[in-house]
Every structure is written in structure tokens, then in C-alpha cells.
């Protein structure tokens, strides 16, 4: 039985552990944090991964804790609808859920797979028959394969590809989860408002909670925006639709996260002998398509299928099946972010006209590429 080391206990790492557990691999997960504390934010699970979770038998848990999302609606800051996407999809193809709930569901599915905490990889050494990983506490962990799911700051990727830098996307993101029970009645839709003062999105993630995010163009590590409070965000959005400011007003300051947005340039290799990169370690992307975590889950599934079909060449088969698709989605996401973040009123007006007059067939073609992926 092959012994597999997985670095990272995030969504991609836990999904990879499930996929490899299902084909009989001896899997161990090593997580640098003292405990798993998922970000206090929501996540959208698109049809391309709902099919995977259906096969794994965990969609009932997702339905229990999450919320079906029927449409994606883009509007102007004046409240005018510019585009409605996914209008023809089944209402049970997309589920929004709190990240903590998704983590717990994945952990329950892992059953007997051990997870070791406060274990951060320092470096690795590879030989023809396996890999040895030096941890921060001095322990050397040995295995037949190493799966690096250690995120955008991956130590393994930096050692393998030291010339690949992080790229700042040009904007900062605030995210929050709000209790809306008895306060607001949101439609089962992802709503995004594109305006000159920033882009705001919101959607229900359960019967009682909503998730919102706000993206503002900004210099990296800007001191002024670093000190923004919820009141500052509300003031900035005072001319946006009322639902937006209401959501922020109902949010507590300690439940707001703030991050500058980064990705990495696409790379042409995910596999290095007995080592494979998955998730953000392989293709960290901007959040503009909501596909970052979804692509990590796809990685996990395809990796498991490839190794199940051919243990000797499965890693290379995984790379062959994933490179083009993940890199293309990363590139599309970055381009969407550039357009969505226009802030000059004239450019916003031109962009809005283009979106409004774009044929529905174009959106359907892009949605089909992303959502109707089969393995």
C-alpha cells in the first residue's frame, strides 16, 4: 500500500485525503496550524464539484447545512440588472455554505485518516522511490508520494519553482458572515453590484446566515484602507442598494476579514517525479469566478481517479488532465477581475453597456466550460 504525505489541511488537502482514502492509499495529513480554523466566510460549490460530492455521498450533509443558489445576478450600483447568469440550470446544482461547515463535513468523511497539527514543512528531499519531508519540529516524515496542498504560499512550490512570485491583483477584499434571521429575506441568488466605489457580492449560505464580500482597488498594504471599519465601508457604499448597507450594519466587526488579493502566474508543471501540487499551491487564482476551492476539489478527484487507474503513471496523468483547465480558469478569473474593478464612471458605463448587450449564449458557453466538466 502506497504511503502518501499530504501537506495542508484546507479544502484541497482534505479533499485529496478523501479521494486517496477511497482508493485504498495509506494517507497522512500534516497541517501547520495548531487546529483547523476555517476562515469565517462563505463558499460557493458549483455544479462541477457538486457532482464529485454526490459520488462521495456527502451532498445530503451539504444540503442540510447550506443553501441552494439558483442564479448569479450582476447589477449596477444604481440597482439596474446588467446580466442574469445560470438561468437554465437545475436549482439543486449549486450550494453555498459556510467554510467551517464544509470543513467539518470533509473531516467527518476522512474517518481514520490521521491529521497532525503544528507540522510545517521546511524542505524536502526526493529519491527515485519516495520523498522525505523535514518538519519545523525536526521530524523527518517519509512517504512514497508527497501531495503539496499547502496553499498559495506553498513551501514545496517555492523549492521546486523558486522563480514563481505572487502577483498582487490590485484590490483588497473584505468578507463577512451576517445573521439575517428575522432581519432580512434574501432570494437564493448570488448578487454582485459593480460600481465605482467598489464591487460587492452577497448571498444566503444557510437559513439564518448570509455571506458578503467587498472588493476595492487599492495599493498593496495601503495604510489608510487597513484601518477601515464597517462604518467606513457603509459610508463608502451609502449610494448602493439598501440591502448592501443593511447586511453590513447587521455584521459584527470581529466577524469581518480583510485580505489583499493575490494569485500566481500560471505554471506548466504540477508534477515533479513523486511530488504533485494541488489547489492553490498549483494554481492560486483570484476569486472572481468563485472557482478557487472548486478547482482544488477537482484536483483531488482527478488525482484519485488517475492513481486508481494507473498507480505508476497516475501523477503524470493527473497533470495531463488538469493543467489546461485549471490554468484557463485562472486566466479567465483574472480578466474578469480587471473588468469588474473599473472605477472611472465613464469606463463603468461602457462596461455595463457591454455586459447588458452581450448575448446570453456567450455566458452560457463560459458557464458550460466551467460547470459541466466531466472526468
Coordinates of C-alpha atoms in Angstrom, one line a residue:
X1 CA 0.0 0.0 0.0
X2 CA 1.4 3.4 -1.1
X3 CA 2.1 5.8 1.8
X4 CA 1.1 9.4 0.8
X5 CA 2.1 12.6 2.7
X6 CA -0.4 15.4 2.2
X7 CA 0.7 18.9 3.3
X8 CA -2.2 21.2 4.2
X9 CA -5.5 20.6 6.0
X10 CA -7.5 23.1 3.9
X11 CA -10.3 22.2 1.4
X12 CA -7.9 20.9 -1.3
X13 CA -5.8 18.9 1.2
X14 CA -8.8 17.3 2.9
X15 CA -10.5 16.6 -0.4
X16 CA -7.3 14.9 -1.6
X17 CA -7.2 12.8 1.5
X18 CA -10.7 11.7 0.9
X19 CA -10.0 10.8 -2.8
X20 CA -6.9 8.8 -1.9
X21 CA -8.6 7.1 1.0
X22 CA -11.3 5.9 -1.3
X23 CA -8.8 4.1 -3.5
X24 CA -7.0 2.4 -0.5
X25 CA -4.0 4.6 -0.1
X26 CA -2.3 5.0 3.3
X27 CA -2.8 8.7 3.8
X28 CA -1.4 11.2 6.4
X29 CA -2.3 14.9 6.6
X30 CA 0.1 17.4 8.1
X31 CA -1.2 20.9 8.9
X32 CA 0.9 23.8 10.1
X33 CA -1.8 25.4 12.3
X34 CA -2.4 24.3 15.9
X35 CA -6.0 23.4 14.9
X36 CA -8.2 23.7 11.9
X37 CA -9.9 27.1 11.9
X38 CA -11.5 27.8 8.6
X39 CA -12.0 31.4 7.6
X40 CA -15.2 32.9 8.8
X41 CA -16.6 33.2 5.3
X42 CA -18.8 31.5 2.8
X43 CA -18.0 29.4 -0.2
X44 CA -20.0 28.5 -3.4
X45 CA -19.8 24.9 -4.5
X46 CA -20.6 25.0 -8.2
X47 CA -22.1 22.1 -10.3
X48 CA -18.6 20.9 -11.3
X49 CA -17.9 19.9 -7.7
X50 CA -21.4 19.0 -6.5
X51 CA -21.1 16.0 -8.9
X52 CA -18.0 15.0 -7.1
X53 CA -19.6 15.3 -3.7
X54 CA -22.6 13.4 -4.9
X55 CA -20.3 10.5 -5.9
X56 CA -18.6 10.7 -2.5
X57 CA -22.0 10.5 -0.8
X58 CA -21.8 13.8 1.1
X59 CA -24.3 16.0 -0.7
X60 CA -27.0 15.4 1.9
X61 CA -24.8 17.0 4.6
X62 CA -24.1 19.9 2.2
X63 CA -27.9 20.4 1.7
X64 CA -28.5 20.2 5.5
X65 CA -26.0 22.9 6.3
X66 CA -26.0 25.0 3.2
X67 CA -28.3 26.9 0.8
X68 CA -29.2 26.2 -2.8
X69 CA -28.3 29.1 -5.2
X70 CA -30.4 29.4 -8.3
X71 CA -28.8 32.4 -10.2
X72 CA -25.9 34.8 -10.4
X73 CA -27.2 38.4 -10.9
X74 CA -24.8 41.3 -11.8
X75 CA -26.3 44.8 -11.2
X76 CA -25.0 48.3 -11.3
X77 CA -24.6 50.4 -8.2
X78 CA -27.9 52.1 -9.1
X79 CA -29.7 48.7 -8.8
X80 CA -30.1 48.1 -12.5
X81 CA -29.7 44.4 -13.6
X82 CA -26.9 44.0 -16.1
X83 CA -26.9 40.2 -16.5
X84 CA -28.6 37.1 -15.1
X85 CA -26.4 34.0 -15.4
X86 CA -27.1 30.3 -14.9
X87 CA -30.8 30.9 -15.6
X88 CA -31.3 27.4 -17.2
X89 CA -29.5 25.4 -14.5
X90 CA -31.3 23.0 -12.1
X91 CA -32.0 24.7 -8.8
X92 CA -30.1 22.0 -6.9
X93 CA -26.8 22.3 -8.8
X94 CA -25.1 25.0 -6.7
X95 CA -24.8 25.1 -3.0
X96 CA -23.5 28.0 -0.8
X97 CA -22.2 27.0 2.6
X98 CA -20.1 28.4 5.5
X99 CA -16.5 27.3 5.1
X100 CA -16.4 25.9 8.7
X101 CA -19.4 23.7 7.9
X102 CA -17.7 22.4 4.7
X103 CA -14.5 21.7 6.6
X104 CA -16.4 19.7 9.3
X105 CA -18.2 17.6 6.6
X106 CA -14.9 16.8 4.9
X107 CA -13.3 15.9 8.2
X108 CA -16.2 13.5 9.0
X109 CA -15.7 11.8 5.7
X110 CA -12.0 11.2 6.4
X111 CA -12.8 8.6 9.1
X112 CA -9.5 7.0 10.1
X113 CA -7.0 9.3 8.2
X114 CA -4.7 10.9 10.8
X115 CA -4.2 14.7 10.8
X116 CA -1.1 16.0 12.6
X117 CA -1.1 19.7 13.7
X118 CA 1.7 22.2 14.1
X119 CA 3.6 20.4 11.4
X120 CA 5.0 22.9 8.9
X121 CA 7.2 21.6 6.1
X122 CA 10.7 23.2 6.0
X123 CA 12.1 21.4 3.0
X124 CA 12.0 18.1 1.2
X125 CA 14.4 15.6 -0.4
X126 CA 13.3 13.3 -3.2
X127 CA 14.8 10.0 -4.3
X128 CA 13.6 7.5 -7.0
X129 CA 11.3 5.6 -4.7
X130 CA 9.9 8.3 -2.4
X131 CA 10.1 11.6 -0.6
X132 CA 11.4 12.7 2.8
X133 CA 9.9 16.0 4.3
X134 CA 11.7 17.9 7.1
X135 CA 9.2 19.4 9.5
X136 CA 9.6 22.6 11.6
X137 CA 10.0 20.5 14.8
X138 CA 12.9 18.5 13.3
X139 CA 10.9 15.3 12.5
X140 CA 11.5 13.8 9.1
X141 CA 8.4 12.2 7.5
X142 CA 8.9 9.7 4.8
X143 CA 6.4 8.5 2.1
X144 CA 6.1 7.2 -1.4
X145 CA 4.4 10.3 -2.6
X146 CA 4.1 13.9 -1.5
X147 CA 1.0 16.0 -2.3
X148 CA 1.5 19.7 -1.7
X149 CA -1.8 21.3 -0.8
X150 CA -0.1 23.9 1.3
X151 CA -1.7 26.9 -0.4
X152 CA -0.6 30.0 -2.2
X153 CA 2.5 30.3 -0.1
X154 CA 3.5 26.7 -0.7
X155 CA 6.9 25.9 0.7
X156 CA 7.1 22.9 -1.7
X157 CA 6.3 25.0 -4.8
X158 CA 8.8 27.7 -3.7
X159 CA 11.5 25.0 -3.5
X160 CA 10.5 23.4 -6.9
X161 CA 9.8 26.7 -8.7
X162 CA 11.6 29.5 -6.9
X163 CA 11.1 31.9 -9.8
X164 CA 7.3 31.9 -9.5
X165 CA 6.3 35.1 -7.5
X166 CA 2.9 36.0 -6.0
X167 CA 1.1 38.6 -8.1
X168 CA -0.9 41.3 -6.4
X169 CA -4.3 41.7 -8.2
X170 CA -4.7 45.4 -7.4
X171 CA -7.6 45.2 -4.9
X172 CA -8.4 44.4 -1.3
X173 CA -11.2 42.2 -0.2
X174 CA -13.4 42.4 3.0
X175 CA -15.5 39.4 3.8
X176 CA -18.2 38.8 6.5
X177 CA -20.9 36.5 7.6
X178 CA -24.1 38.0 9.0
X179 CA -27.0 36.6 10.9
X180 CA -30.1 37.5 8.9
X181 CA -32.8 35.5 10.7
X182 CA -35.8 37.7 11.4
X183 CA -33.9 40.7 9.8
X184 CA -33.7 40.1 6.0
X185 CA -35.2 37.8 3.5
X186 CA -32.7 37.1 0.7
X187 CA -33.5 35.4 -2.5
X188 CA -31.5 32.2 -3.3
X189 CA -29.2 34.1 -5.6
X190 CA -25.6 35.4 -5.7
X191 CA -26.0 39.2 -6.2
X192 CA -23.0 41.2 -7.3
X193 CA -23.1 45.0 -7.5
X194 CA -20.4 46.6 -9.7
X195 CA -19.8 50.3 -9.1
X196 CA -17.1 53.0 -9.0
X197 CA -16.8 52.7 -5.2
X198 CA -16.2 49.0 -5.2
X199 CA -17.7 45.7 -6.1
X200 CA -20.0 44.0 -3.5
X201 CA -21.4 40.5 -3.5
X202 CA -23.8 38.8 -1.2
X203 CA -25.8 35.5 -0.9
X204 CA -27.5 33.4 1.7
X205 CA -25.4 30.4 2.9
X206 CA -28.0 28.9 5.2
X207 CA -31.5 29.5 6.5
X208 CA -30.1 32.0 9.1
X209 CA -26.8 33.4 7.6
X210 CA -25.6 35.4 4.7
X211 CA -22.1 35.9 3.3
X212 CA -21.0 39.2 1.8
X213 CA -17.7 40.4 0.3
X214 CA -16.4 43.8 -0.9
X215 CA -13.5 44.5 -3.3
X216 CA -11.9 47.9 -3.6
X217 CA -9.0 48.9 -5.8
X218 CA -6.0 49.7 -3.6
X219 CA -2.3 49.8 -3.4
X220 CA -0.8 46.8 -1.7
X221 CA -0.5 47.2 2.1
X222 CA -2.3 50.5 2.0
X223 CA -2.3 52.0 5.5
X224 CA -5.5 54.0 5.1
X225 CA -7.7 51.1 4.0
X226 CA -6.0 48.9 6.6
X227 CA -7.8 50.9 9.2
X228 CA -11.2 50.8 7.6
X229 CA -14.0 49.8 9.9
X230 CA -17.5 48.6 9.0
X231 CA -18.7 52.2 9.4
X232 CA -16.2 53.3 6.8
X233 CA -17.4 50.6 4.4
X234 CA -21.0 51.5 4.9
X235 CA -20.2 55.2 4.3
X236 CA -18.4 54.2 1.1
X237 CA -21.5 52.3 -0.1
X238 CA -24.2 54.7 1.0
X239 CA -25.4 55.2 -2.6
X240 CA -25.6 51.4 -3.3
X241 CA -28.8 49.4 -2.9
X242 CA -30.2 49.3 0.6
X243 CA -29.7 45.5 1.0
X244 CA -26.0 46.0 0.8
X245 CA -25.7 48.5 3.6
X246 CA -28.2 46.6 5.7
X247 CA -26.0 43.5 5.5
X248 CA -23.0 45.4 6.7
X249 CA -25.0 47.1 9.5
X250 CA -26.0 43.7 10.8
X251 CA -22.4 42.4 10.8
X252 CA -20.2 42.5 13.9
X253 CA -16.7 44.0 13.4
X254 CA -15.0 40.9 14.8
X255 CA -16.6 38.8 12.0
X256 CA -15.0 40.8 9.2
X257 CA -11.9 39.5 7.4
X258 CA -9.6 41.7 5.2
X259 CA -7.1 40.5 2.7
X260 CA -5.2 41.9 -0.2
X261 CA -5.9 39.6 -3.2
X262 CA -3.0 37.7 -4.9
X263 CA -2.7 34.9 -7.4
X264 CA 0.3 33.3 -9.1
X265 CA 1.1 33.3 -12.8
X266 CA 0.1 30.0 -14.5
X267 CA 2.7 27.3 -14.5
X268 CA 3.2 24.4 -16.9
X269 CA 4.1 21.7 -14.5
X270 CA 2.2 20.3 -11.4
X271 CA 4.1 17.0 -11.0
X272 CA 7.8 16.5 -10.2
X273 CA 8.5 12.8 -10.0
X274 CA 6.9 11.7 -6.8
X275 CA 5.5 15.1 -5.9
X276 CA 2.3 16.7 -7.0
X277 CA 0.9 20.2 -6.4
X278 CA -2.8 20.6 -5.9
X279 CA -5.1 23.5 -5.1
X280 CA -3.7 27.0 -4.6
X281 CA -0.2 25.5 -4.4
X282 CA -0.6 24.7 -8.1
X283 CA -2.9 27.4 -9.5
X284 CA -3.8 30.1 -6.9
X285 CA -6.4 32.3 -8.6
X286 CA -8.3 35.4 -7.9
X287 CA -11.9 34.9 -6.5
X288 CA -13.8 36.4 -9.4
X289 CA -15.3 33.1 -10.7
X290 CA -15.7 31.5 -7.3
X291 CA -13.6 28.6 -8.5
X292 CA -10.5 28.6 -6.3
X293 CA -11.6 25.9 -3.9
X294 CA -13.7 24.2 -6.6
X295 CA -10.6 23.7 -8.7
X296 CA -8.7 22.3 -5.7
X297 CA -11.6 19.7 -5.2
X298 CA -11.4 18.9 -8.9
X299 CA -7.6 18.3 -8.5
X300 CA -8.3 15.9 -5.6
X301 CA -10.9 13.9 -7.5
X302 CA -8.9 13.7 -10.8
X303 CA -5.7 12.7 -8.8
X304 CA -7.6 9.9 -7.1
X305 CA -9.0 8.6 -10.4
X306 CA -5.7 8.8 -12.2
X307 CA -3.9 6.9 -9.4
X308 CA -6.7 4.3 -9.3
X309 CA -6.4 3.7 -13.0
X310 CA -2.6 3.6 -13.1
X311 CA -0.6 3.7 -9.9
X312 CA 2.8 4.0 -11.7
X313 CA 1.9 6.9 -14.1
X314 CA -1.1 8.3 -12.2
X315 CA 0.6 11.6 -11.2
X316 CA 1.5 12.4 -14.8
X317 CA -2.0 11.5 -15.9
X318 CA -3.3 13.9 -13.2
X319 CA -1.1 16.7 -14.6
X320 CA -2.2 16.0 -18.2
X321 CA -5.8 16.3 -17.2
X322 CA -5.6 19.3 -15.0
X323 CA -3.0 21.8 -16.5
X324 CA -5.1 23.3 -19.3
X325 CA -8.4 23.5 -17.5
X326 CA -7.1 25.0 -14.2
X327 CA -4.8 27.4 -15.9
X328 CA -7.6 28.6 -18.3
X329 CA -10.0 29.2 -15.4
X330 CA -7.3 31.1 -13.6
X331 CA -6.7 33.4 -16.6
X332 CA -10.4 34.0 -17.1
X333 CA -10.8 34.9 -13.4
X334 CA -8.0 37.4 -13.6
X335 CA -9.5 39.1 -16.7
X336 CA -13.0 39.2 -15.1
X337 CA -11.4 40.9 -12.1
X338 CA -9.8 43.6 -14.2
X339 CA -13.2 44.5 -15.9
X340 CA -15.2 44.2 -12.7
X341 CA -12.9 46.5 -10.8
X342 CA -13.2 49.5 -13.2
X343 CA -13.8 52.6 -11.0
X344 CA -13.8 55.5 -13.5
X345 CA -17.5 56.4 -14.1
X346 CA -17.1 56.5 -17.9
X347 CA -15.4 53.1 -18.0
X348 CA -18.0 51.7 -15.7
X349 CA -20.7 53.0 -18.0
X350 CA -19.1 51.4 -21.1
X351 CA -18.5 48.1 -19.3
X352 CA -22.1 48.0 -18.1
X353 CA -23.4 48.6 -21.6
X354 CA -21.2 45.8 -22.9
X355 CA -22.4 43.4 -20.2
X356 CA -26.0 44.2 -20.8
X357 CA -25.8 43.7 -24.6
X358 CA -23.7 40.6 -24.5
X359 CA -25.7 37.6 -25.9
X360 CA -26.8 35.1 -23.3
X361 CA -25.2 32.4 -25.4
X362 CA -21.8 33.8 -24.5
X363 CA -22.4 33.5 -20.8
X364 CA -23.9 30.0 -21.3
X365 CA -20.8 28.9 -23.2
X366 CA -18.5 30.0 -20.4
X367 CA -20.7 28.5 -17.7
X368 CA -20.7 25.2 -19.7
X369 CA -16.9 25.1 -19.8
X370 CA -16.7 25.7 -16.0
X371 CA -19.7 23.9 -14.7
X372 CA -20.3 20.9 -17.0
X373 CA -16.9 19.4 -16.6
X374 CA -16.9 15.6 -16.5
X375 CA -14.0 13.4 -15.7

